[in-house]
């Protein structure tokens, strides 16, 4: 017998749970346990104002390194905050507006406020699912109010909450608020990654059961048929267990071993269930259990959980043995045959098979409930509409080049050169997607995009390219001057989704608001290269990092001189060339960029470095290392497999992304030896030692940066180019698609980085050619996405000597990563590429390793006429045990011909639609101009366009263990158009295949797409 709990109000006014013996239900006697701010105060009066006395961060499990009066820096995701006042606030006035606890975006943290007399406690929302790392590498906080590795702020005072008359002086002194002298401003931070302490911010108590549904001893419980068309049973039943505290949502704690639904009339056989943590709060947790299949008629079942069920702050795997929560009896089946039907009306996606690999290579997932349409429709991924007409640049005279510019930011048509004769006047295309019909780019024409968006060209017809398409990144600039560090060295530009290279020696002044040669200071770092963030599509500094600025020191008795001096006032470095300042890192794309390395593969650091101290002076570090640049952030999430490392609906890369820019080379702080640096060290004999030999000297002292040796700029990344055509794509022998990454520039020393660090190379770009017909790359045509190279530093001590340079010299910039090429055609075909050679430099595909999926098996073109939908498994549970044995359930389906296609007449009308178990139709086509249906293309019910077919197939399977909801892979039947193949099986699923060119027509933007409104499989047992 259950012993539930009831809310009672003790003398102190706080709500608590106490045992109430003999009661059958949980009773909420809310004596003073009010609403509003989840108050737990009694009937005490409320003050109009009070003093904030204390702020505390409760730490019941002693996991924070700070005392409870200090903001934690590695707080759990359920860290509460407690505010103590000198009076009692009105609970109805407490909310996130008056006591703002904000995230990094200044948005309120979700959670609850609890008022208990003069104490207000904020508790962030508790998690309802497991925490960890998702397949794309993101941290999942399980739905908690706080996120991992995030900072949070609390601002409270008279200016934010009128109830706060004042704040205790000790609090104001500890947490001063620059915006409110009478208030406080507190920062705290959460754990950087998931650990065992992620939820240790609440008391580690074992949850106790307080309520169940259905109650113990219930009978006539629904067996959970799918639709019960004869209405023989009560509505389907879900089971709920309520506990008096939060549960740990880890899969080790919430699974079908810890919670079980067992058949007491079948030797305690566990039945298949699905679990969901519906609610998780400081004083309540609600677990919902849903039977996976149909329950055994007339059997007594027990719902049980493990005695060692873990609370939120606890951890481990429960192994204490089962505790029965409730027992109940399933309704008895009437004599005779019971009818049921597994119905799908596509009003949500819960029954859509999520494993896209099961639809078959070369097929598309059909559009299931797209935009909440409650429709299943054949998919067509091609988005071009041919609105710009033909693209036909004129062929120039022999030996001349005709450059055609398409601005991916905003381009007005028709083009003035006459290459777009069909475009309507004053047509403006924004965003870089250009929709043509047929395309012919002759030899001598160079198509070059402007703007930062990727270049996307679609063709409803065919494409022929004999000229050039150039989306390459520019080289980084080199330092050709000497001791004139008054401007930055630009990184290489990039267009069409490639990242700009990082600048070397970004200009910096101190104080920052002064702009004067005499206030120039050495930048701490060269600039990081840019690249498109694959998550949000925004261009960010995520390319190769710039190298850190630094100075060189002469070893003295095996150590570096403590005064950081060369020993004379000679600004120019001579000798000891192996101590050059480091180069920038290479940008990344499909391949990761490189870090500057020596011939042994070691990262090449410079020697020592200088850091600003925030007061206008500088700290000279004595650890003798200067950080080299590092490779850019890799755009592909690491999910442990390379089989989906490609662009497309089924691949990991969801955006068009060019190569990242390389990082700038580091600055050598030569000016230290004859500039303001000398005034900042402890040696007074070297002050004012520079003569008045140029315009940058003031009182015999130069600006702190003018004499520096600047590094080289990073190379720009190659751009992104996508060409989609419903017709054939042909690259003639003279064709070139150039998406090479730019090279890094050289630091001071005439482009060979003798003093300053070399710029990192930009990554190669992305070239994707997609055709629903064919792709042909003729001999001598070239698609090039090779990396840009980091600048090779001078290998010896000779100024101006760039000879014998090679990778591995101190001061080198890192190389960029190679780009990505995809040549996609329909499944079963491959692109035709005629190779004149197989090396990186003389092959048609450069480099060959960048051609992803050359066999066209992983990622065939997505605008294919075949699209497929598969249902999840329908679990008929214990129906398989209903007499006569091994015959139940028996399935039926009507409306198909002998080959499994929906039966229609010669005009496409569905035969006998009233008795057909699949409801089909045609959604019509809308004129984009008038927004009305095209004549003859209006929607039609019970109709399949003559160009298309809809095929339905079925598959059956058994459970891997008796009673389980797990399908035994070894038991799967073949797919069949006869649903009887699943008779007697516990599991059934269907597959719908759309073919929109079944009449052998050419796929086009006007191809009619059929749709399905609903489907049902009938069952008897």
PDB file of N, CA and C in Angstrom, residues 547-553 560 566 572-583 596 603-608 624-628 665-670 709 747-749 752-758 791-803 805-806 808-813:
ATOM      1  N   UNK A 547      50.389  35.251 -34.962  1.00  0.00           N
ATOM      2  CA  UNK A 547      51.448  34.964 -33.992  1.00  0.00           C
ATOM      3  C   UNK A 547      51.553  36.105 -32.991  1.00  0.00           C
ATOM      4  N   UNK A 548      52.076  35.792 -31.811  1.00  0.00           N
ATOM      5  CA  UNK A 548      52.242  36.796 -30.772  1.00  0.00           C
ATOM      6  C   UNK A 548      53.499  37.632 -31.040  1.00  0.00           C
ATOM      7  N   UNK A 549      53.388  38.903 -30.746  1.00  0.00           N
ATOM      8  CA  UNK A 549      54.559  39.774 -30.896  1.00  0.00           C
ATOM      9  C   UNK A 549      55.595  39.428 -29.844  1.00  0.00           C
ATOM     10  N   UNK A 550      56.847  39.746 -30.121  1.00  0.00           N
ATOM     11  CA  UNK A 550      57.877  39.430 -29.149  1.00  0.00           C
ATOM     12  C   UNK A 550      59.187  40.109 -29.439  1.00  0.00           C
ATOM     13  N   UNK A 551      60.162  39.903 -28.555  1.00  0.00           N
ATOM     14  CA  UNK A 551      61.493  40.455 -28.717  1.00  0.00           C
ATOM     15  C   UNK A 551      62.495  39.318 -28.690  1.00  0.00           C
ATOM     16  N   UNK A 552      63.711  39.595 -29.119  1.00  0.00           N
ATOM     17  CA  UNK A 552      64.768  38.591 -29.109  1.00  0.00           C
ATOM     18  C   UNK A 552      65.825  38.970 -28.086  1.00  0.00           C
ATOM     19  N   UNK A 553      66.363  37.974 -27.415  1.00  0.00           N
ATOM     20  CA  UNK A 553      67.422  38.199 -26.433  1.00  0.00           C
ATOM     21  C   UNK A 553      68.578  37.260 -26.710  1.00  0.00           C
ATOM     22  N   UNK A 560      68.803  33.521 -20.843  1.00  0.00           N
ATOM     23  CA  UNK A 560      68.519  34.739 -21.584  1.00  0.00           C
ATOM     24  C   UNK A 560      68.740  35.928 -20.668  1.00  0.00           C
ATOM     25  N   UNK A 566      70.138  43.717 -25.989  1.00  0.00           N
ATOM     26  CA  UNK A 566      71.097  43.126 -26.899  1.00  0.00           C
ATOM     27  C   UNK A 566      72.521  43.435 -26.448  1.00  0.00           C
ATOM     28  N   UNK A 572      68.789  46.996 -35.350  1.00  0.00           N
ATOM     29  CA  UNK A 572      68.690  45.911 -36.305  1.00  0.00           C
ATOM     30  C   UNK A 572      69.298  44.628 -35.738  1.00  0.00           C
ATOM     31  N   UNK A 573      68.550  43.542 -35.884  1.00  0.00           N
ATOM     32  CA  UNK A 573      69.041  42.259 -35.377  1.00  0.00           C
ATOM     33  C   UNK A 573      70.077  41.708 -36.347  1.00  0.00           C
ATOM     34  N   UNK A 574      71.082  41.154 -35.854  1.00  0.00           N
ATOM     35  CA  UNK A 574      72.063  40.488 -36.714  1.00  0.00           C
ATOM     36  C   UNK A 574      72.526  39.239 -35.993  1.00  0.00           C
ATOM     37  N   UNK A 575      72.591  38.151 -36.727  1.00  0.00           N
ATOM     38  CA  UNK A 575      72.985  36.900 -36.095  1.00  0.00           C
ATOM     39  C   UNK A 575      71.825  36.259 -35.350  1.00  0.00           C
ATOM     40  N   UNK A 576      72.062  35.045 -34.861  1.00  0.00           N
ATOM     41  CA  UNK A 576      71.092  34.328 -34.038  1.00  0.00           C
ATOM     42  C   UNK A 576      69.731  34.214 -34.735  1.00  0.00           C
ATOM     43  N   UNK A 577      69.759  33.931 -36.030  1.00  0.00           N
ATOM     44  CA  UNK A 577      68.520  33.990 -36.802  1.00  0.00           C
ATOM     45  C   UNK A 577      67.521  32.904 -36.425  1.00  0.00           C
ATOM     46  N   UNK A 578      67.965  31.876 -35.753  1.00  0.00           N
ATOM     47  CA  UNK A 578      67.023  30.839 -35.345  1.00  0.00           C
ATOM     48  C   UNK A 578      66.047  31.323 -34.282  1.00  0.00           C
ATOM     49  N   UNK A 579      66.226  32.531 -33.800  1.00  0.00           N
ATOM     50  CA  UNK A 579      65.319  33.089 -32.797  1.00  0.00           C
ATOM     51  C   UNK A 579      64.348  34.076 -33.424  1.00  0.00           C
ATOM     52  N   UNK A 580      64.033  33.890 -34.691  1.00  0.00           N
ATOM     53  CA  UNK A 580      63.060  34.777 -35.334  1.00  0.00           C
ATOM     54  C   UNK A 580      61.709  34.675 -34.629  1.00  0.00           C
ATOM     55  N   UNK A 581      60.942  35.739 -34.756  1.00  0.00           N
ATOM     56  CA  UNK A 581      59.595  35.735 -34.198  1.00  0.00           C
ATOM     57  C   UNK A 581      58.734  34.760 -35.003  1.00  0.00           C
ATOM     58  N   UNK A 582      57.705  34.216 -34.409  1.00  0.00           N
ATOM     59  CA  UNK A 582      56.936  33.142 -35.035  1.00  0.00           C
ATOM     60  C   UNK A 582      56.002  33.650 -36.126  1.00  0.00           C
ATOM     61  N   UNK A 583      55.582  32.721 -37.003  1.00  0.00           N
ATOM     62  CA  UNK A 583      54.645  33.026 -38.074  1.00  0.00           C
ATOM     63  C   UNK A 583      53.219  32.702 -37.684  1.00  0.00           C
ATOM     64  N   UNK A 596      53.013  26.699 -37.855  1.00  0.00           N
ATOM     65  CA  UNK A 596      54.436  26.771 -38.226  1.00  0.00           C
ATOM     66  C   UNK A 596      55.241  25.714 -37.479  1.00  0.00           C
ATOM     67  N   UNK A 603      56.460  22.901 -33.078  1.00  0.00           N
ATOM     68  CA  UNK A 603      55.911  24.236 -33.287  1.00  0.00           C
ATOM     69  C   UNK A 603      57.005  25.262 -33.059  1.00  0.00           C
ATOM     70  N   UNK A 604      57.144  26.192 -34.010  1.00  0.00           N
ATOM     71  CA  UNK A 604      58.221  27.165 -33.920  1.00  0.00           C
ATOM     72  C   UNK A 604      57.773  28.390 -33.127  1.00  0.00           C
ATOM     73  N   UNK A 605      58.220  28.478 -31.900  1.00  0.00           N
ATOM     74  CA  UNK A 605      57.974  29.655 -31.082  1.00  0.00           C
ATOM     75  C   UNK A 605      59.094  30.668 -31.297  1.00  0.00           C
ATOM     76  N   UNK A 606      58.756  31.920 -31.056  1.00  0.00           N
ATOM     77  CA  UNK A 606      59.795  32.937 -31.007  1.00  0.00           C
ATOM     78  C   UNK A 606      60.417  32.925 -29.620  1.00  0.00           C
ATOM     79  N   UNK A 607      61.110  33.977 -29.281  1.00  0.00           N
ATOM     80  CA  UNK A 607      61.790  34.036 -27.990  1.00  0.00           C
ATOM     81  C   UNK A 607      61.259  35.223 -27.194  1.00  0.00           C
ATOM     82  N   UNK A 608      60.649  34.928 -26.057  1.00  0.00           N
ATOM     83  CA  UNK A 608      60.096  35.940 -25.147  1.00  0.00           C
ATOM     84  C   UNK A 608      58.952  36.688 -25.819  1.00  0.00           C
ATOM     85  N   UNK A 624      60.648  33.078 -22.152  1.00  0.00           N
ATOM     86  CA  UNK A 624      61.409  32.857 -23.384  1.00  0.00           C
ATOM     87  C   UNK A 624      60.602  32.172 -24.482  1.00  0.00           C
ATOM     88  N   UNK A 625      59.280  32.209 -24.429  1.00  0.00           N
ATOM     89  CA  UNK A 625      58.479  31.634 -25.514  1.00  0.00           C
ATOM     90  C   UNK A 625      57.542  32.693 -26.078  1.00  0.00           C
ATOM     91  N   UNK A 626      57.321  32.600 -27.349  1.00  0.00           N
ATOM     92  CA  UNK A 626      56.367  33.470 -28.023  1.00  0.00           C
ATOM     93  C   UNK A 626      55.466  32.582 -28.858  1.00  0.00           C
ATOM     94  N   UNK A 627      54.177  32.691 -28.672  1.00  0.00           N
ATOM     95  CA  UNK A 627      53.270  31.723 -29.275  1.00  0.00           C
ATOM     96  C   UNK A 627      53.193  31.883 -30.779  1.00  0.00           C
ATOM     97  N   UNK A 628      53.338  30.774 -31.480  1.00  0.00           N
ATOM     98  CA  UNK A 628      53.127  30.760 -32.921  1.00  0.00           C
ATOM     99  C   UNK A 628      51.638  30.702 -33.208  1.00  0.00           C
ATOM    100  N   UNK A 665      51.649  37.214 -39.475  1.00  0.00           N
ATOM    101  CA  UNK A 665      52.915  36.912 -38.815  1.00  0.00           C
ATOM    102  C   UNK A 665      53.165  37.844 -37.642  1.00  0.00           C
ATOM    103  N   UNK A 666      53.945  37.377 -36.678  1.00  0.00           N
ATOM    104  CA  UNK A 666      54.204  38.153 -35.470  1.00  0.00           C
ATOM    105  C   UNK A 666      55.130  39.343 -35.725  1.00  0.00           C
ATOM    106  N   UNK A 667      55.015  40.342 -34.866  1.00  0.00           N
ATOM    107  CA  UNK A 667      55.868  41.532 -34.932  1.00  0.00           C
ATOM    108  C   UNK A 667      57.075  41.349 -34.021  1.00  0.00           C
ATOM    109  N   UNK A 668      58.242  41.661 -34.545  1.00  0.00           N
ATOM    110  CA  UNK A 668      59.449  41.671 -33.726  1.00  0.00           C
ATOM    111  C   UNK A 668      59.595  43.062 -33.119  1.00  0.00           C
ATOM    112  N   UNK A 669      59.577  43.118 -31.787  1.00  0.00           N
ATOM    113  CA  UNK A 669      59.582  44.418 -31.103  1.00  0.00           C
ATOM    114  C   UNK A 669      60.987  45.005 -31.050  1.00  0.00           C
ATOM    115  N   UNK A 670      61.565  45.277 -32.217  1.00  0.00           N
ATOM    116  CA  UNK A 670      62.892  45.890 -32.286  1.00  0.00           C
ATOM    117  C   UNK A 670      62.926  47.236 -31.593  1.00  0.00           C
ATOM    118  N   UNK A 709      59.824  45.406 -36.409  1.00  0.00           N
ATOM    119  CA  UNK A 709      59.845  44.655 -37.665  1.00  0.00           C
ATOM    120  C   UNK A 709      58.501  43.948 -37.809  1.00  0.00           C
ATOM    121  N   UNK A 747      57.421  38.653 -43.656  1.00  0.00           N
ATOM    122  CA  UNK A 747      57.727  39.703 -42.692  1.00  0.00           C
ATOM    123  C   UNK A 747      58.958  40.487 -43.113  1.00  0.00           C
ATOM    124  N   UNK A 748      59.361  41.451 -42.302  1.00  0.00           N
ATOM    125  CA  UNK A 748      60.464  42.337 -42.668  1.00  0.00           C
ATOM    126  C   UNK A 748      61.686  41.516 -43.068  1.00  0.00           C
ATOM    127  N   UNK A 749      62.257  41.893 -44.159  1.00  0.00           N
ATOM    128  CA  UNK A 749      63.353  41.135 -44.733  1.00  0.00           C
ATOM    129  C   UNK A 749      63.060  40.848 -46.177  1.00  0.00           C
ATOM    130  N   UNK A 752      60.759  37.500 -47.162  1.00  0.00           N
ATOM    131  CA  UNK A 752      61.192  36.166 -46.771  1.00  0.00           C
ATOM    132  C   UNK A 752      61.316  36.061 -45.252  1.00  0.00           C
ATOM    133  N   UNK A 753      60.634  36.938 -44.542  1.00  0.00           N
ATOM    134  CA  UNK A 753      60.499  36.832 -43.094  1.00  0.00           C
ATOM    135  C   UNK A 753      61.821  36.606 -42.390  1.00  0.00           C
ATOM    136  N   UNK A 754      62.720  37.546 -42.548  1.00  0.00           N
ATOM    137  CA  UNK A 754      63.983  37.445 -41.825  1.00  0.00           C
ATOM    138  C   UNK A 754      63.823  37.912 -40.391  1.00  0.00           C
ATOM    139  N   UNK A 755      63.060  39.014 -40.215  1.00  0.00           N
ATOM    140  CA  UNK A 755      62.872  39.550 -38.859  1.00  0.00           C
ATOM    141  C   UNK A 755      61.459  39.290 -38.358  1.00  0.00           C
ATOM    142  N   UNK A 756      60.457  39.892 -39.053  1.00  0.00           N
ATOM    143  CA  UNK A 756      59.078  39.635 -38.653  1.00  0.00           C
ATOM    144  C   UNK A 756      58.644  38.244 -39.068  1.00  0.00           C
ATOM    145  N   UNK A 757      57.551  37.763 -38.486  1.00  0.00           N
ATOM    146  CA  UNK A 757      57.058  36.422 -38.782  1.00  0.00           C
ATOM    147  C   UNK A 757      56.332  36.361 -40.114  1.00  0.00           C
ATOM    148  N   UNK A 758      56.318  35.191 -40.733  1.00  0.00           N
ATOM    149  CA  UNK A 758      55.625  34.995 -42.004  1.00  0.00           C
ATOM    150  C   UNK A 758      54.130  34.823 -41.800  1.00  0.00           C
ATOM    151  N   UNK A 791      54.309  31.919 -45.602  1.00  0.00           N
ATOM    152  CA  UNK A 791      55.582  32.435 -46.093  1.00  0.00           C
ATOM    153  C   UNK A 791      56.740  31.662 -45.486  1.00  0.00           C
ATOM    154  N   UNK A 792      57.695  31.305 -46.330  1.00  0.00           N
ATOM    155  CA  UNK A 792      58.907  30.638 -45.870  1.00  0.00           C
ATOM    156  C   UNK A 792      59.929  31.687 -45.438  1.00  0.00           C
ATOM    157  N   UNK A 793      60.343  31.595 -44.204  1.00  0.00           N
ATOM    158  CA  UNK A 793      61.319  32.561 -43.691  1.00  0.00           C
ATOM    159  C   UNK A 793      62.707  32.280 -44.264  1.00  0.00           C
ATOM    160  N   UNK A 794      63.557  33.289 -44.202  1.00  0.00           N
ATOM    161  CA  UNK A 794      64.945  33.121 -44.624  1.00  0.00           C
ATOM    162  C   UNK A 794      65.609  32.082 -43.732  1.00  0.00           C
ATOM    163  N   UNK A 795      66.291  31.095 -44.315  1.00  0.00           N
ATOM    164  CA  UNK A 795      66.854  30.022 -43.501  1.00  0.00           C
ATOM    165  C   UNK A 795      68.189  30.372 -42.859  1.00  0.00           C
ATOM    166  N   UNK A 796      68.776  31.520 -43.208  1.00  0.00           N
ATOM    167  CA  UNK A 796      70.098  31.832 -42.675  1.00  0.00           C
ATOM    168  C   UNK A 796      70.119  33.262 -42.153  1.00  0.00           C
ATOM    169  N   UNK A 797      71.289  33.794 -41.955  1.00  0.00           N
ATOM    170  CA  UNK A 797      71.439  35.095 -41.319  1.00  0.00           C
ATOM    171  C   UNK A 797      71.557  36.246 -42.300  1.00  0.00           C
ATOM    172  N   UNK A 798      71.439  35.969 -43.582  1.00  0.00           N
ATOM    173  CA  UNK A 798      71.688  37.008 -44.571  1.00  0.00           C
ATOM    174  C   UNK A 798      70.417  37.788 -44.862  1.00  0.00           C
ATOM    175  N   UNK A 799      70.456  39.050 -44.551  1.00  0.00           N
ATOM    176  CA  UNK A 799      69.338  39.936 -44.849  1.00  0.00           C
ATOM    177  C   UNK A 799      69.134  39.982 -46.362  1.00  0.00           C
ATOM    178  N   UNK A 800      67.896  39.991 -46.783  1.00  0.00           N
ATOM    179  CA  UNK A 800      67.473  39.997 -48.192  1.00  0.00           C
ATOM    180  C   UNK A 800      67.668  38.642 -48.864  1.00  0.00           C
ATOM    181  N   UNK A 801      68.196  37.640 -48.171  1.00  0.00           N
ATOM    182  CA  UNK A 801      68.442  36.352 -48.802  1.00  0.00           C
ATOM    183  C   UNK A 801      67.222  35.458 -48.632  1.00  0.00           C
ATOM    184  N   UNK A 802      66.497  35.237 -49.724  1.00  0.00           N
ATOM    185  CA  UNK A 802      65.346  34.328 -49.683  1.00  0.00           C
ATOM    186  C   UNK A 802      65.685  32.986 -50.292  1.00  0.00           C
ATOM    187  N   UNK A 803      66.927  32.744 -50.586  1.00  0.00           N
ATOM    188  CA  UNK A 803      67.318  31.488 -51.189  1.00  0.00           C
ATOM    189  C   UNK A 803      67.270  30.345 -50.192  1.00  0.00           C
ATOM    190  N   UNK A 805      65.011  28.712 -49.176  1.00  0.00           N
ATOM    191  CA  UNK A 805      63.906  28.736 -48.210  1.00  0.00           C
ATOM    192  C   UNK A 805      63.126  27.436 -48.325  1.00  0.00           C
ATOM    193  N   UNK A 806      62.521  27.074 -47.257  1.00  0.00           N
ATOM    194  CA  UNK A 806      61.741  25.848 -47.250  1.00  0.00           C
ATOM    195  C   UNK A 806      61.049  25.688 -45.920  1.00  0.00           C
ATOM    196  N   UNK A 808      59.968  24.686 -42.398  1.00  0.00           N
ATOM    197  CA  UNK A 808      60.739  24.229 -41.255  1.00  0.00           C
ATOM    198  C   UNK A 808      61.693  25.260 -40.738  1.00  0.00           C
ATOM    199  N   UNK A 809      61.743  26.425 -41.358  1.00  0.00           N
ATOM    200  CA  UNK A 809      62.611  27.484 -40.868  1.00  0.00           C
ATOM    201  C   UNK A 809      61.887  28.300 -39.814  1.00  0.00           C
ATOM    202  N   UNK A 810      62.602  28.665 -38.771  1.00  0.00           N
ATOM    203  CA  UNK A 810      62.002  29.508 -37.747  1.00  0.00           C
ATOM    204  C   UNK A 810      61.478  30.784 -38.380  1.00  0.00           C
ATOM    205  N   UNK A 811      60.233  31.150 -38.062  1.00  0.00           N
ATOM    206  CA  UNK A 811      59.622  32.330 -38.645  1.00  0.00           C
ATOM    207  C   UNK A 811      58.666  32.017 -39.770  1.00  0.00           C
ATOM    208  N   UNK A 812      58.613  30.746 -40.217  1.00  0.00           N
ATOM    209  CA  UNK A 812      57.665  30.366 -41.260  1.00  0.00           C
ATOM    210  C   UNK A 812      56.231  30.605 -40.808  1.00  0.00           C
ATOM    211  N   UNK A 813      55.362  30.910 -41.780  1.00  0.00           N
ATOM    212  CA  UNK A 813      53.925  30.847 -41.528  1.00  0.00           C
ATOM    213  C   UNK A 813      53.417  29.453 -41.838  1.00  0.00           C
TER     214      UNK A 813
END
